[in-house]
Amino acid sequence: MNPNDSRLEDMEFEVWKEMESFSLQQLRAELNVTNILRQYTAAKYLQLKGASRETFIYLTDLLRCENESYRKVAVFCLGQLGTPDRPFSAETVPLLVDLAKKNIDLSVRAEVISALGHLKDNSCFEYLADAANDKDAGIRACVAFALGNIHDKRGSVPLLKLTYDADDEVASWAILGLRLLDVSSLDVRNRLFELVTTTDDEASENIICALARWQDLRILSVLIDKLNQDEINAELFEAAGNLGDKKALPRLKQLLDDWGDDSPKLLKQAILKLEAQIN
């Protein structure tokens, strides 16, 4: 472990504990400091407990500030203000889209697009679909994240295109987006299956989980290979249950025997699901 990492974690905890009893007014004031750690810690607290009209107005005023750092933290905060209900979502989306269309810094625009994804409001779909063609890979990656989160089925078209992106991170986010959208078209299934053995582990597992949920049996051998590895993502147990092919049962039962009482709940559920189909 890097000792600097440990020190940073300690600092983050200290600031979090310090602000635990801050009033909304104190938290809003922290958004205007130059210390990024303090800014974003205050923003996270406001997201959780600051869903007041006064806070919303304060943040929208910050959006007009010339200071890039203040605008970014305001966008970040607006993206999840009042979690989980986000009561100001309908008012926030047009403000953020308007800001994104202006000639602003790339990092601010990326923060805006990520915030749109967190707001889960598909009224911004047209803007995101257009931004999927942006020349900046960082922006395209944020778009892929957002399109997967706003749950608009039309997003499968730009997301499918983004799986061909030259930037691996963009393609990985697009794969996750397609999984989240749950659009089981033949084009989507074929493209994901084509990618399953050529992407990194995280993207590959997203593909397996998506195709298994859609009961595309082509993924069975890849899934079993993953289940035979030393380290297994628990989501793959759920995928095995969703796929519904009993050929995965022997490996699942072997893992249950090996792990005993330490077996994850998803493993036990997958076994029960497959056994029920046999019976």
PDB file of C-alpha atoms in Angstrom:
ATOM      1  CA  MET A   1       0.000   0.000   0.000  1.00  0.00           C
ATOM      2  CA  ASN A   2       1.182   3.488  -0.795  1.00  0.00           C
ATOM      3  CA  PRO A   3       1.436   5.404   2.537  1.00  0.00           C
ATOM      4  CA  ASN A   4       0.117   8.463   0.721  1.00  0.00           C
ATOM      5  CA  ASP A   5      -3.107   6.584  -0.031  1.00  0.00           C
ATOM      6  CA  SER A   6      -3.589   5.823   3.638  1.00  0.00           C
ATOM      7  CA  ARG A   7      -2.943   9.433   4.560  1.00  0.00           C
ATOM      8  CA  LEU A   8      -5.474  10.620   1.999  1.00  0.00           C
ATOM      9  CA  GLU A   9      -8.105   8.242   3.374  1.00  0.00           C
ATOM     10  CA  ASP A  10      -7.440   9.588   6.873  1.00  0.00           C
ATOM     11  CA  MET A  11      -7.830  13.158   5.630  1.00  0.00           C
ATOM     12  CA  GLU A  12     -11.087  12.318   3.853  1.00  0.00           C
ATOM     13  CA  PHE A  13     -12.459  10.686   7.010  1.00  0.00           C
ATOM     14  CA  GLU A  14     -11.421  13.632   9.162  1.00  0.00           C
ATOM     15  CA  VAL A  15     -13.138  16.142   6.873  1.00  0.00           C
ATOM     16  CA  TRP A  16     -16.240  13.937   6.629  1.00  0.00           C
ATOM     17  CA  LYS A  17     -16.505  13.715  10.436  1.00  0.00           C
ATOM     18  CA  GLU A  18     -15.879  17.442  10.815  1.00  0.00           C
ATOM     19  CA  MET A  19     -18.774  18.316   8.486  1.00  0.00           C
ATOM     20  CA  GLU A  20     -21.161  15.763   9.943  1.00  0.00           C
ATOM     21  CA  SER A  21     -22.832  18.380  12.155  1.00  0.00           C
ATOM     22  CA  PHE A  22     -22.570  21.314   9.714  1.00  0.00           C
ATOM     23  CA  SER A  23     -25.716  23.254   8.917  1.00  0.00           C
ATOM     24  CA  LEU A  24     -26.857  23.611   5.311  1.00  0.00           C
ATOM     25  CA  GLN A  25     -25.556  27.161   5.353  1.00  0.00           C
ATOM     26  CA  GLN A  26     -22.110  25.985   6.474  1.00  0.00           C
ATOM     27  CA  LEU A  27     -22.073  23.255   3.844  1.00  0.00           C
ATOM     28  CA  ARG A  28     -22.995  25.695   1.084  1.00  0.00           C
ATOM     29  CA  ALA A  29     -20.196  28.001   2.194  1.00  0.00           C
ATOM     30  CA  GLU A  30     -17.694  25.133   1.838  1.00  0.00           C
ATOM     31  CA  LEU A  31     -18.461  24.956  -1.894  1.00  0.00           C
ATOM     32  CA  ASN A  32     -16.656  28.278  -2.294  1.00  0.00           C
ATOM     33  CA  VAL A  33     -13.321  27.242  -0.810  1.00  0.00           C
ATOM     34  CA  THR A  34     -10.243  26.345  -2.846  1.00  0.00           C
ATOM     35  CA  ASN A  35      -9.714  22.976  -1.155  1.00  0.00           C
ATOM     36  CA  ILE A  36     -11.206  20.356  -3.498  1.00  0.00           C
ATOM     37  CA  LEU A  37     -11.538  17.726  -0.769  1.00  0.00           C
ATOM     38  CA  ARG A  38     -13.607  20.094   1.368  1.00  0.00           C
ATOM     39  CA  GLN A  39     -15.665  21.211  -1.643  1.00  0.00           C
ATOM     40  CA  TYR A  40     -16.711  17.734  -2.673  1.00  0.00           C
ATOM     41  CA  THR A  41     -17.242  16.462   0.863  1.00  0.00           C
ATOM     42  CA  ALA A  42     -19.649  19.333   1.447  1.00  0.00           C
ATOM     43  CA  ALA A  43     -21.315  18.614  -1.910  1.00  0.00           C
ATOM     44  CA  LYS A  44     -21.887  14.974  -0.936  1.00  0.00           C
ATOM     45  CA  TYR A  45     -23.499  16.029   2.343  1.00  0.00           C
ATOM     46  CA  LEU A  46     -25.719  18.477   0.480  1.00  0.00           C
ATOM     47  CA  GLN A  47     -26.767  15.729  -1.927  1.00  0.00           C
ATOM     48  CA  LEU A  48     -27.896  13.646   1.033  1.00  0.00           C
ATOM     49  CA  LYS A  49     -29.606  16.255   3.217  1.00  0.00           C
ATOM     50  CA  GLY A  50     -29.649  19.548   1.367  1.00  0.00           C
ATOM     51  CA  ALA A  51     -32.761  19.212  -0.783  1.00  0.00           C
ATOM     52  CA  SER A  52     -34.059  22.707  -0.035  1.00  0.00           C
ATOM     53  CA  ARG A  53     -35.123  25.417  -2.463  1.00  0.00           C
ATOM     54  CA  GLU A  54     -32.502  27.692  -0.936  1.00  0.00           C
ATOM     55  CA  THR A  55     -29.739  25.181  -1.686  1.00  0.00           C
ATOM     56  CA  PHE A  56     -31.010  24.670  -5.231  1.00  0.00           C
ATOM     57  CA  ILE A  57     -30.964  28.429  -5.902  1.00  0.00           C
ATOM     58  CA  TYR A  58     -27.508  28.722  -4.358  1.00  0.00           C
ATOM     59  CA  LEU A  59     -26.198  26.010  -6.699  1.00  0.00           C
ATOM     60  CA  THR A  60     -27.791  27.502  -9.797  1.00  0.00           C
ATOM     61  CA  ASP A  61     -26.124  30.804  -8.952  1.00  0.00           C
ATOM     62  CA  LEU A  62     -22.785  28.971  -8.790  1.00  0.00           C
ATOM     63  CA  LEU A  63     -23.403  27.640 -12.309  1.00  0.00           C
ATOM     64  CA  ARG A  64     -23.047  31.206 -13.575  1.00  0.00           C
ATOM     65  CA  CYS A  65     -19.775  31.737 -11.740  1.00  0.00           C
ATOM     66  CA  GLU A  66     -16.663  32.305 -13.837  1.00  0.00           C
ATOM     67  CA  ASN A  67     -14.603  30.107 -11.513  1.00  0.00           C
ATOM     68  CA  GLU A  68     -14.378  26.672 -13.153  1.00  0.00           C
ATOM     69  CA  SER A  69     -13.892  24.850  -9.842  1.00  0.00           C
ATOM     70  CA  TYR A  70     -17.063  26.356  -8.370  1.00  0.00           C
ATOM     71  CA  ARG A  71     -19.109  25.501 -11.450  1.00  0.00           C
ATOM     72  CA  LYS A  72     -17.887  21.890 -11.442  1.00  0.00           C
ATOM     73  CA  VAL A  73     -18.769  21.279  -7.812  1.00  0.00           C
ATOM     74  CA  ALA A  74     -22.176  22.931  -8.334  1.00  0.00           C
ATOM     75  CA  VAL A  75     -22.868  20.609 -11.278  1.00  0.00           C
ATOM     76  CA  PHE A  76     -21.700  17.608  -9.259  1.00  0.00           C
ATOM     77  CA  CYS A  77     -23.988  18.542  -6.385  1.00  0.00           C
ATOM     78  CA  LEU A  78     -27.012  19.187  -8.614  1.00  0.00           C
ATOM     79  CA  GLY A  79     -26.597  15.772 -10.209  1.00  0.00           C
ATOM     80  CA  GLN A  80     -27.719  14.027  -7.024  1.00  0.00           C
ATOM     81  CA  LEU A  81     -29.293  16.785  -4.947  1.00  0.00           C
ATOM     82  CA  GLY A  82     -31.916  15.250  -2.709  1.00  0.00           C
ATOM     83  CA  THR A  83     -30.848  11.648  -3.258  1.00  0.00           C
ATOM     84  CA  PRO A  84     -32.703   9.372  -3.843  1.00  0.00           C
ATOM     85  CA  ASP A  85     -35.773  11.370  -4.926  1.00  0.00           C
ATOM     86  CA  ARG A  86     -33.916  14.263  -6.611  1.00  0.00           C
ATOM     87  CA  PRO A  87     -36.871  16.686  -6.308  1.00  0.00           C
ATOM     88  CA  PHE A  88     -35.253  19.357  -8.502  1.00  0.00           C
ATOM     89  CA  SER A  89     -34.449  17.062 -11.409  1.00  0.00           C
ATOM     90  CA  ALA A  90     -37.001  18.537 -13.826  1.00  0.00           C
ATOM     91  CA  GLU A  91     -35.625  22.030 -13.236  1.00  0.00           C
ATOM     92  CA  THR A  92     -31.993  20.979 -13.245  1.00  0.00           C
ATOM     93  CA  VAL A  93     -31.836  19.099 -16.549  1.00  0.00           C
ATOM     94  CA  PRO A  94     -32.546  22.082 -18.854  1.00  0.00           C
ATOM     95  CA  LEU A  95     -30.108  24.232 -16.880  1.00  0.00           C
ATOM     96  CA  LEU A  96     -27.335  21.674 -17.303  1.00  0.00           C
ATOM     97  CA  VAL A  97     -28.048  21.048 -20.973  1.00  0.00           C
ATOM     98  CA  ASP A  98     -27.963  24.789 -21.614  1.00  0.00           C
ATOM     99  CA  LEU A  99     -24.646  25.040 -19.758  1.00  0.00           C
ATOM    100  CA  ALA A 100     -23.183  22.105 -21.699  1.00  0.00           C
ATOM    101  CA  LYS A 101     -24.048  23.720 -25.025  1.00  0.00           C
ATOM    102  CA  LYS A 102     -21.979  26.763 -24.197  1.00  0.00           C
ATOM    103  CA  ASN A 103     -18.276  27.045 -24.908  1.00  0.00           C
ATOM    104  CA  ILE A 104     -17.184  25.757 -21.513  1.00  0.00           C
ATOM    105  CA  ASP A 105     -14.169  23.856 -20.245  1.00  0.00           C
ATOM    106  CA  LEU A 106     -14.117  20.145 -21.179  1.00  0.00           C
ATOM    107  CA  SER A 107     -13.944  19.056 -17.539  1.00  0.00           C
ATOM    108  CA  VAL A 108     -17.065  21.077 -16.703  1.00  0.00           C
ATOM    109  CA  ARG A 109     -18.912  19.624 -19.692  1.00  0.00           C
ATOM    110  CA  ALA A 110     -17.906  16.101 -18.656  1.00  0.00           C
ATOM    111  CA  GLU A 111     -19.232  16.797 -15.151  1.00  0.00           C
ATOM    112  CA  VAL A 112     -22.486  18.068 -16.663  1.00  0.00           C
ATOM    113  CA  ILE A 113     -22.989  14.926 -18.748  1.00  0.00           C
ATOM    114  CA  SER A 114     -22.258  12.670 -15.777  1.00  0.00           C
ATOM    115  CA  ALA A 115     -24.758  14.648 -13.714  1.00  0.00           C
ATOM    116  CA  LEU A 116     -27.404  14.175 -16.413  1.00  0.00           C
ATOM    117  CA  GLY A 117     -26.845  10.451 -16.107  1.00  0.00           C
ATOM    118  CA  HIS A 118     -27.326  10.568 -12.343  1.00  0.00           C
ATOM    119  CA  LEU A 119     -30.557  12.540 -12.745  1.00  0.00           C
ATOM    120  CA  LYS A 120     -32.017   9.689 -14.848  1.00  0.00           C
ATOM    121  CA  ASP A 121     -34.275  12.050 -16.824  1.00  0.00           C
ATOM    122  CA  ASN A 122     -34.624  11.115 -20.488  1.00  0.00           C
ATOM    123  CA  SER A 123     -35.627  14.634 -21.532  1.00  0.00           C
ATOM    124  CA  CYS A 124     -31.904  15.158 -22.197  1.00  0.00           C
ATOM    125  CA  PHE A 125     -31.714  12.238 -24.636  1.00  0.00           C
ATOM    126  CA  GLU A 126     -31.361  14.318 -27.817  1.00  0.00           C
ATOM    127  CA  TYR A 127     -28.453  16.271 -26.352  1.00  0.00           C
ATOM    128  CA  LEU A 128     -26.693  13.098 -25.207  1.00  0.00           C
ATOM    129  CA  ALA A 129     -27.220  11.340 -28.535  1.00  0.00           C
ATOM    130  CA  ASP A 130     -25.572  14.289 -30.285  1.00  0.00           C
ATOM    131  CA  ALA A 131     -22.737  14.438 -27.735  1.00  0.00           C
ATOM    132  CA  ALA A 132     -21.979  10.766 -28.438  1.00  0.00           C
ATOM    133  CA  ASN A 133     -20.177  12.052 -31.540  1.00  0.00           C
ATOM    134  CA  ASP A 134     -17.934  14.450 -29.617  1.00  0.00           C
ATOM    135  CA  LYS A 135     -14.278  14.422 -30.657  1.00  0.00           C
ATOM    136  CA  ASP A 136     -13.127  14.117 -27.025  1.00  0.00           C
ATOM    137  CA  ALA A 137     -12.951  10.534 -25.684  1.00  0.00           C
ATOM    138  CA  GLY A 138     -13.590  11.672 -22.120  1.00  0.00           C
ATOM    139  CA  ILE A 139     -16.844  13.297 -23.170  1.00  0.00           C
ATOM    140  CA  ARG A 140     -17.902  10.195 -25.120  1.00  0.00           C
ATOM    141  CA  ALA A 141     -17.208   8.016 -22.065  1.00  0.00           C
ATOM    142  CA  CYS A 142     -19.424  10.249 -19.924  1.00  0.00           C
ATOM    143  CA  VAL A 143     -22.121  10.103 -22.596  1.00  0.00           C
ATOM    144  CA  ALA A 144     -22.010   6.301 -22.591  1.00  0.00           C
ATOM    145  CA  PHE A 145     -22.437   6.328 -18.802  1.00  0.00           C
ATOM    146  CA  ALA A 146     -25.336   8.771 -19.005  1.00  0.00           C
ATOM    147  CA  LEU A 147     -27.152   6.964 -21.823  1.00  0.00           C
ATOM    148  CA  GLY A 148     -27.087   3.764 -19.805  1.00  0.00           C
ATOM    149  CA  ASN A 149     -28.552   5.507 -16.782  1.00  0.00           C
ATOM    150  CA  ILE A 150     -31.421   7.553 -18.232  1.00  0.00           C
ATOM    151  CA  HIS A 151     -33.164   4.320 -19.286  1.00  0.00           C
ATOM    152  CA  ASP A 152     -34.332   5.521 -22.690  1.00  0.00           C
ATOM    153  CA  LYS A 153     -34.444   2.549 -25.055  1.00  0.00           C
ATOM    154  CA  ARG A 154     -33.446   4.826 -27.949  1.00  0.00           C
ATOM    155  CA  GLY A 155     -30.031   4.935 -26.322  1.00  0.00           C
ATOM    156  CA  SER A 156     -29.214   1.481 -27.648  1.00  0.00           C
ATOM    157  CA  VAL A 157     -28.428   2.985 -31.071  1.00  0.00           C
ATOM    158  CA  PRO A 158     -25.696   5.446 -30.005  1.00  0.00           C
ATOM    159  CA  LEU A 159     -24.432   2.989 -27.384  1.00  0.00           C
ATOM    160  CA  LEU A 160     -24.072   0.241 -29.960  1.00  0.00           C
ATOM    161  CA  LYS A 161     -22.065   2.654 -32.110  1.00  0.00           C
ATOM    162  CA  LEU A 162     -19.870   3.542 -29.130  1.00  0.00           C
ATOM    163  CA  THR A 163     -18.900  -0.121 -28.639  1.00  0.00           C
ATOM    164  CA  TYR A 164     -16.807   0.356 -31.793  1.00  0.00           C
ATOM    165  CA  ASP A 165     -15.017   3.376 -30.302  1.00  0.00           C
ATOM    166  CA  ALA A 166     -11.236   3.417 -30.631  1.00  0.00           C
ATOM    167  CA  ASP A 167     -10.979   4.335 -26.952  1.00  0.00           C
ATOM    168  CA  ASP A 168     -11.289   1.251 -24.716  1.00  0.00           C
ATOM    169  CA  GLU A 169     -12.831   3.159 -21.823  1.00  0.00           C
ATOM    170  CA  VAL A 170     -15.585   4.546 -24.041  1.00  0.00           C
ATOM    171  CA  ALA A 171     -16.339   1.077 -25.400  1.00  0.00           C
ATOM    172  CA  SER A 172     -16.435  -0.388 -21.872  1.00  0.00           C
ATOM    173  CA  TRP A 173     -18.922   2.227 -20.679  1.00  0.00           C
ATOM    174  CA  ALA A 174     -21.029   1.588 -23.779  1.00  0.00           C
ATOM    175  CA  ILE A 175     -21.116  -2.132 -22.962  1.00  0.00           C
ATOM    176  CA  LEU A 176     -22.296  -1.386 -19.428  1.00  0.00           C
ATOM    177  CA  GLY A 177     -24.852   1.044 -20.829  1.00  0.00           C
ATOM    178  CA  LEU A 178     -26.322  -1.630 -23.085  1.00  0.00           C
ATOM    179  CA  ARG A 179     -26.544  -3.999 -20.150  1.00  0.00           C
ATOM    180  CA  LEU A 180     -28.379  -1.382 -18.068  1.00  0.00           C
ATOM    181  CA  LEU A 181     -30.775  -0.479 -20.877  1.00  0.00           C
ATOM    182  CA  ASP A 182     -31.722  -4.149 -21.275  1.00  0.00           C
ATOM    183  CA  VAL A 183     -32.474  -3.863 -25.003  1.00  0.00           C
ATOM    184  CA  SER A 184     -32.226  -7.406 -26.334  1.00  0.00           C
ATOM    185  CA  SER A 185     -32.134  -6.764 -30.066  1.00  0.00           C
ATOM    186  CA  LEU A 186     -30.291  -9.176 -32.346  1.00  0.00           C
ATOM    187  CA  ASP A 187     -27.783  -6.477 -33.302  1.00  0.00           C
ATOM    188  CA  VAL A 188     -26.998  -5.774 -29.648  1.00  0.00           C
ATOM    189  CA  ARG A 189     -26.675  -9.451 -28.717  1.00  0.00           C
ATOM    190  CA  ASN A 190     -24.451 -10.236 -31.680  1.00  0.00           C
ATOM    191  CA  ARG A 191     -22.173  -7.278 -31.028  1.00  0.00           C
ATOM    192  CA  LEU A 192     -21.802  -8.073 -27.336  1.00  0.00           C
ATOM    193  CA  PHE A 193     -21.057 -11.718 -28.037  1.00  0.00           C
ATOM    194  CA  GLU A 194     -18.439 -10.607 -30.549  1.00  0.00           C
ATOM    195  CA  LEU A 195     -16.744  -8.534 -27.842  1.00  0.00           C
ATOM    196  CA  VAL A 196     -16.911 -10.926 -24.890  1.00  0.00           C
ATOM    197  CA  THR A 197     -13.456 -12.475 -25.361  1.00  0.00           C
ATOM    198  CA  THR A 198     -11.665  -9.320 -26.506  1.00  0.00           C
ATOM    199  CA  THR A 199     -12.505  -6.871 -23.701  1.00  0.00           C
ATOM    200  CA  ASP A 200     -11.191  -6.501 -20.158  1.00  0.00           C
ATOM    201  CA  ASP A 201     -12.620  -8.596 -17.319  1.00  0.00           C
ATOM    202  CA  GLU A 202     -15.134  -6.010 -16.132  1.00  0.00           C
ATOM    203  CA  ALA A 203     -16.582  -5.410 -19.595  1.00  0.00           C
ATOM    204  CA  SER A 204     -16.600  -9.140 -20.320  1.00  0.00           C
ATOM    205  CA  GLU A 205     -18.568  -9.818 -17.138  1.00  0.00           C
ATOM    206  CA  ASN A 206     -21.089  -7.108 -18.043  1.00  0.00           C
ATOM    207  CA  ILE A 207     -21.576  -8.835 -21.391  1.00  0.00           C
ATOM    208  CA  ILE A 208     -22.010 -12.244 -19.760  1.00  0.00           C
ATOM    209  CA  CYS A 209     -24.592 -10.895 -17.315  1.00  0.00           C
ATOM    210  CA  ALA A 210     -26.534  -9.160 -20.094  1.00  0.00           C
ATOM    211  CA  LEU A 211     -26.575 -12.123 -22.480  1.00  0.00           C
ATOM    212  CA  ALA A 212     -27.432 -14.518 -19.652  1.00  0.00           C
ATOM    213  CA  ARG A 213     -30.401 -12.368 -18.635  1.00  0.00           C
ATOM    214  CA  TRP A 214     -31.550 -12.504 -22.270  1.00  0.00           C
ATOM    215  CA  GLN A 215     -30.981 -16.289 -22.193  1.00  0.00           C
ATOM    216  CA  ASP A 216     -28.573 -16.251 -25.107  1.00  0.00           C
ATOM    217  CA  LEU A 217     -27.062 -19.733 -24.757  1.00  0.00           C
ATOM    218  CA  ARG A 218     -24.026 -18.824 -26.830  1.00  0.00           C
ATOM    219  CA  ILE A 219     -22.563 -17.350 -23.648  1.00  0.00           C
ATOM    220  CA  LEU A 220     -22.667 -20.628 -21.666  1.00  0.00           C
ATOM    221  CA  SER A 221     -19.105 -21.807 -22.353  1.00  0.00           C
ATOM    222  CA  VAL A 222     -17.656 -18.367 -21.602  1.00  0.00           C
ATOM    223  CA  LEU A 223     -19.640 -18.209 -18.364  1.00  0.00           C
ATOM    224  CA  ILE A 224     -18.433 -21.645 -17.243  1.00  0.00           C
ATOM    225  CA  ASP A 225     -14.840 -20.644 -18.010  1.00  0.00           C
ATOM    226  CA  LYS A 226     -15.288 -17.635 -15.740  1.00  0.00           C
ATOM    227  CA  LEU A 227     -16.799 -19.809 -13.017  1.00  0.00           C
ATOM    228  CA  ASN A 228     -13.686 -21.977 -13.117  1.00  0.00           C
ATOM    229  CA  GLN A 229     -11.354 -19.107 -12.329  1.00  0.00           C
ATOM    230  CA  ASP A 230      -9.883 -18.592  -8.858  1.00  0.00           C
ATOM    231  CA  GLU A 231     -11.583 -15.238  -8.353  1.00  0.00           C
ATOM    232  CA  ILE A 232     -15.256 -15.059  -9.313  1.00  0.00           C
ATOM    233  CA  ASN A 233     -17.537 -12.039  -9.463  1.00  0.00           C
ATOM    234  CA  ALA A 234     -20.691 -13.000  -7.526  1.00  0.00           C
ATOM    235  CA  GLU A 235     -22.821 -11.494 -10.297  1.00  0.00           C
ATOM    236  CA  LEU A 236     -21.805 -14.451 -12.450  1.00  0.00           C
ATOM    237  CA  PHE A 237     -23.725 -16.791 -10.147  1.00  0.00           C
ATOM    238  CA  GLU A 238     -26.858 -14.786 -10.807  1.00  0.00           C
ATOM    239  CA  ALA A 239     -26.027 -14.911 -14.517  1.00  0.00           C
ATOM    240  CA  ALA A 240     -25.849 -18.711 -14.374  1.00  0.00           C
ATOM    241  CA  GLY A 241     -29.284 -18.842 -12.769  1.00  0.00           C
ATOM    242  CA  ASN A 242     -30.711 -16.421 -15.330  1.00  0.00           C
ATOM    243  CA  LEU A 243     -29.259 -18.322 -18.283  1.00  0.00           C
ATOM    244  CA  GLY A 244     -31.068 -21.428 -17.090  1.00  0.00           C
ATOM    245  CA  ASP A 245     -28.760 -24.098 -18.480  1.00  0.00           C
ATOM    246  CA  LYS A 246     -28.138 -27.033 -16.111  1.00  0.00           C
ATOM    247  CA  LYS A 247     -24.621 -27.515 -17.526  1.00  0.00           C
ATOM    248  CA  ALA A 248     -23.491 -24.853 -15.056  1.00  0.00           C
ATOM    249  CA  LEU A 249     -24.816 -26.827 -12.073  1.00  0.00           C
ATOM    250  CA  PRO A 250     -21.830 -29.134 -11.435  1.00  0.00           C
ATOM    251  CA  ARG A 251     -19.426 -26.201 -11.076  1.00  0.00           C
ATOM    252  CA  LEU A 252     -21.878 -24.240  -8.926  1.00  0.00           C
ATOM    253  CA  LYS A 253     -22.373 -27.198  -6.595  1.00  0.00           C
ATOM    254  CA  GLN A 254     -18.625 -27.757  -6.384  1.00  0.00           C
ATOM    255  CA  LEU A 255     -18.178 -24.148  -5.294  1.00  0.00           C
ATOM    256  CA  LEU A 256     -20.958 -24.571  -2.718  1.00  0.00           C
ATOM    257  CA  ASP A 257     -19.179 -27.626  -1.292  1.00  0.00           C
ATOM    258  CA  ASP A 258     -15.821 -25.842  -1.261  1.00  0.00           C
ATOM    259  CA  TRP A 259     -17.086 -22.705   0.450  1.00  0.00           C
ATOM    260  CA  GLY A 260     -19.697 -24.222   2.746  1.00  0.00           C
ATOM    261  CA  ASP A 261     -21.190 -21.667   5.121  1.00  0.00           C
ATOM    262  CA  ASP A 262     -19.178 -18.920   3.459  1.00  0.00           C
ATOM    263  CA  SER A 263     -20.987 -19.402   0.130  1.00  0.00           C
ATOM    264  CA  PRO A 264     -22.545 -16.189  -1.176  1.00  0.00           C
ATOM    265  CA  LYS A 265     -26.321 -15.926  -1.286  1.00  0.00           C
ATOM    266  CA  LEU A 266     -26.311 -15.463  -5.072  1.00  0.00           C
ATOM    267  CA  LEU A 267     -24.597 -18.844  -5.495  1.00  0.00           C
ATOM    268  CA  LYS A 268     -27.231 -20.634  -3.434  1.00  0.00           C
ATOM    269  CA  GLN A 269     -30.027 -18.846  -5.280  1.00  0.00           C
ATOM    270  CA  ALA A 270     -28.587 -19.814  -8.680  1.00  0.00           C
ATOM    271  CA  ILE A 271     -28.404 -23.490  -7.699  1.00  0.00           C
ATOM    272  CA  LEU A 272     -31.998 -23.482  -6.448  1.00  0.00           C
ATOM    273  CA  LYS A 273     -33.139 -21.763  -9.632  1.00  0.00           C
ATOM    274  CA  LEU A 274     -31.464 -24.301 -11.906  1.00  0.00           C
ATOM    275  CA  GLU A 275     -32.597 -27.280  -9.839  1.00  0.00           C
ATOM    276  CA  ALA A 276     -36.177 -26.007  -9.959  1.00  0.00           C
ATOM    277  CA  GLN A 277     -36.030 -25.960 -13.759  1.00  0.00           C
ATOM    278  CA  ILE A 278     -34.826 -29.561 -13.823  1.00  0.00           C
ATOM    279  CA  ASN A 279     -37.607 -30.700 -11.506  1.00  0.00           C
TER     280      ASN A 279
END
